[in-house]
């Protein structure tokens, strides 16, 4: 969470982030890759970065929720993911 209470999130690249940061990632997310032509939809998994048990750094938590959208309209998945992240950050 930021100091004003909004959730900390970013569009996923798979690169580690600070513990507690919400993120999403999908192998065929049109934001960072080109899905194969035969794919009409893609999905992103929402997760939180957590501290590693040993040593420094962070790792991805298990996927908390998955969202699917048409490849042609990826913002549908992003909007749903952001709404979910906001709910989680508010403790709902």
PDB file of C-alpha atoms in Angstrom:
ATOM      1  CA  UNK A   1       0.000   0.000   0.000  1.00  0.00           C
ATOM      2  CA  UNK A   2       1.115   3.495  -0.673  1.00  0.00           C
ATOM      3  CA  UNK A   3       1.038   6.201   2.000  1.00  0.00           C
ATOM      4  CA  UNK A   4      -2.359   7.431   0.769  1.00  0.00           C
ATOM      5  CA  UNK A   5      -3.904   3.956   1.212  1.00  0.00           C
ATOM      6  CA  UNK A   6      -4.085   2.913  -2.439  1.00  0.00           C
ATOM      7  CA  UNK A   7      -2.822  -0.554  -3.271  1.00  0.00           C
ATOM      8  CA  UNK A   8       0.685  -1.063  -4.557  1.00  0.00           C
ATOM      9  CA  UNK A   9       0.462  -2.891  -7.856  1.00  0.00           C
ATOM     10  CA  UNK A  10       2.166  -3.019 -11.193  1.00  0.00           C
ATOM     11  CA  UNK A  11       1.588  -4.699 -14.493  1.00  0.00           C
ATOM     12  CA  UNK A  12       3.671  -7.830 -14.301  1.00  0.00           C
ATOM     13  CA  UNK A  13       6.948  -8.477 -15.986  1.00  0.00           C
ATOM     14  CA  UNK A  14       7.875 -11.357 -13.720  1.00  0.00           C
ATOM     15  CA  UNK A  15      10.693  -9.350 -12.145  1.00  0.00           C
ATOM     16  CA  UNK A  16      10.819  -9.459  -8.311  1.00  0.00           C
ATOM     17  CA  UNK A  17       9.256  -6.560  -6.430  1.00  0.00           C
ATOM     18  CA  UNK A  18       9.153  -5.520  -2.748  1.00  0.00           C
ATOM     19  CA  UNK A  19       7.254  -7.837  -0.395  1.00  0.00           C
ATOM     20  CA  UNK A  20       3.573  -6.941  -0.185  1.00  0.00           C
ATOM     21  CA  UNK A  21       3.387  -5.598  -3.738  1.00  0.00           C
ATOM     22  CA  UNK A  22       0.395  -6.914  -5.679  1.00  0.00           C
ATOM     23  CA  UNK A  23       1.128  -7.940  -9.228  1.00  0.00           C
ATOM     24  CA  UNK A  24      -0.246  -9.899 -12.135  1.00  0.00           C
ATOM     25  CA  UNK A  25       1.373 -11.899 -14.839  1.00  0.00           C
ATOM     26  CA  UNK A  26       0.384 -14.102 -17.742  1.00  0.00           C
ATOM     27  CA  UNK A  27       2.605 -15.844 -20.259  1.00  0.00           C
ATOM     28  CA  UNK A  28       0.483 -14.615 -23.173  1.00  0.00           C
ATOM     29  CA  UNK A  29      -0.492 -11.207 -21.762  1.00  0.00           C
ATOM     30  CA  UNK A  30      -0.598  -8.906 -24.821  1.00  0.00           C
ATOM     31  CA  UNK A  31       1.033  -6.157 -22.720  1.00  0.00           C
ATOM     32  CA  UNK A  32       4.399  -7.888 -22.960  1.00  0.00           C
ATOM     33  CA  UNK A  33       4.192 -10.698 -25.507  1.00  0.00           C
ATOM     34  CA  UNK A  34       2.408 -11.638 -28.681  1.00  0.00           C
ATOM     35  CA  UNK A  35       0.012 -14.526 -28.124  1.00  0.00           C
ATOM     36  CA  UNK A  36      -0.069 -17.174 -30.854  1.00  0.00           C
ATOM     37  CA  UNK A  37      -2.569 -16.288 -33.580  1.00  0.00           C
ATOM     38  CA  UNK A  38      -4.882 -19.174 -32.675  1.00  0.00           C
ATOM     39  CA  UNK A  39      -5.392 -17.781 -29.155  1.00  0.00           C
ATOM     40  CA  UNK A  40      -8.563 -15.735 -28.787  1.00  0.00           C
ATOM     41  CA  UNK A  41      -8.266 -15.279 -25.021  1.00  0.00           C
ATOM     42  CA  UNK A  42      -5.511 -15.044 -22.425  1.00  0.00           C
ATOM     43  CA  UNK A  43      -5.393 -15.037 -18.653  1.00  0.00           C
ATOM     44  CA  UNK A  44      -3.446 -13.246 -15.958  1.00  0.00           C
ATOM     45  CA  UNK A  45      -2.877 -14.484 -12.445  1.00  0.00           C
ATOM     46  CA  UNK A  46      -2.977 -12.037  -9.539  1.00  0.00           C
ATOM     47  CA  UNK A  47      -0.492 -12.655  -6.740  1.00  0.00           C
ATOM     48  CA  UNK A  48       1.501 -10.878  -4.083  1.00  0.00           C
ATOM     49  CA  UNK A  49       5.268 -10.736  -3.752  1.00  0.00           C
ATOM     50  CA  UNK A  50       6.341 -12.291  -0.438  1.00  0.00           C
ATOM     51  CA  UNK A  51       9.645 -12.424   1.432  1.00  0.00           C
ATOM     52  CA  UNK A  52      11.734 -15.542   0.847  1.00  0.00           C
ATOM     53  CA  UNK A  53      12.046 -17.913   3.803  1.00  0.00           C
ATOM     54  CA  UNK A  54      15.830 -17.848   3.669  1.00  0.00           C
ATOM     55  CA  UNK A  55      18.035 -15.036   2.512  1.00  0.00           C
ATOM     56  CA  UNK A  56      17.146 -11.747   0.933  1.00  0.00           C
ATOM     57  CA  UNK A  57      14.674 -11.057  -1.799  1.00  0.00           C
ATOM     58  CA  UNK A  58      11.116 -11.894  -2.658  1.00  0.00           C
ATOM     59  CA  UNK A  59       9.205 -14.552  -4.531  1.00  0.00           C
ATOM     60  CA  UNK A  60       5.733 -14.847  -6.044  1.00  0.00           C
ATOM     61  CA  UNK A  61       2.950 -16.153  -3.839  1.00  0.00           C
ATOM     62  CA  UNK A  62       0.517 -18.679  -5.242  1.00  0.00           C
ATOM     63  CA  UNK A  63      -1.983 -17.206  -7.690  1.00  0.00           C
ATOM     64  CA  UNK A  64      -4.831 -15.754  -5.648  1.00  0.00           C
ATOM     65  CA  UNK A  65      -7.202 -15.132  -8.566  1.00  0.00           C
ATOM     66  CA  UNK A  66      -7.116 -15.539 -12.338  1.00  0.00           C
ATOM     67  CA  UNK A  67      -8.804 -13.281 -14.898  1.00  0.00           C
ATOM     68  CA  UNK A  68      -9.453 -14.012 -18.569  1.00  0.00           C
ATOM     69  CA  UNK A  69     -10.166 -11.620 -21.433  1.00  0.00           C
ATOM     70  CA  UNK A  70     -10.098 -11.567 -25.228  1.00  0.00           C
ATOM     71  CA  UNK A  71      -6.633 -10.922 -26.652  1.00  0.00           C
ATOM     72  CA  UNK A  72      -8.181  -8.032 -28.601  1.00  0.00           C
ATOM     73  CA  UNK A  73      -9.442  -6.384 -25.372  1.00  0.00           C
ATOM     74  CA  UNK A  74      -6.874  -7.062 -22.630  1.00  0.00           C
ATOM     75  CA  UNK A  75      -8.033  -4.063 -20.576  1.00  0.00           C
ATOM     76  CA  UNK A  76     -11.028  -6.180 -19.478  1.00  0.00           C
ATOM     77  CA  UNK A  77      -8.705  -8.489 -17.531  1.00  0.00           C
ATOM     78  CA  UNK A  78      -6.624  -5.576 -16.211  1.00  0.00           C
ATOM     79  CA  UNK A  79      -9.715  -3.733 -14.947  1.00  0.00           C
ATOM     80  CA  UNK A  80     -10.983  -6.833 -13.132  1.00  0.00           C
ATOM     81  CA  UNK A  81      -7.535  -7.520 -11.675  1.00  0.00           C
ATOM     82  CA  UNK A  82      -7.192  -3.951 -10.424  1.00  0.00           C
ATOM     83  CA  UNK A  83     -10.663  -4.073  -8.812  1.00  0.00           C
ATOM     84  CA  UNK A  84      -9.734  -7.350  -7.093  1.00  0.00           C
ATOM     85  CA  UNK A  85      -6.420  -5.923  -5.874  1.00  0.00           C
ATOM     86  CA  UNK A  86      -8.200  -2.873  -4.488  1.00  0.00           C
ATOM     87  CA  UNK A  87     -10.675  -5.112  -2.604  1.00  0.00           C
ATOM     88  CA  UNK A  88      -7.841  -7.206  -1.188  1.00  0.00           C
ATOM     89  CA  UNK A  89      -5.945  -4.123  -0.071  1.00  0.00           C
ATOM     90  CA  UNK A  90      -9.070  -2.826   1.696  1.00  0.00           C
ATOM     91  CA  UNK A  91      -9.499  -6.143   3.508  1.00  0.00           C
ATOM     92  CA  UNK A  92     -12.764  -7.200   1.884  1.00  0.00           C
TER      93      UNK A  92
END
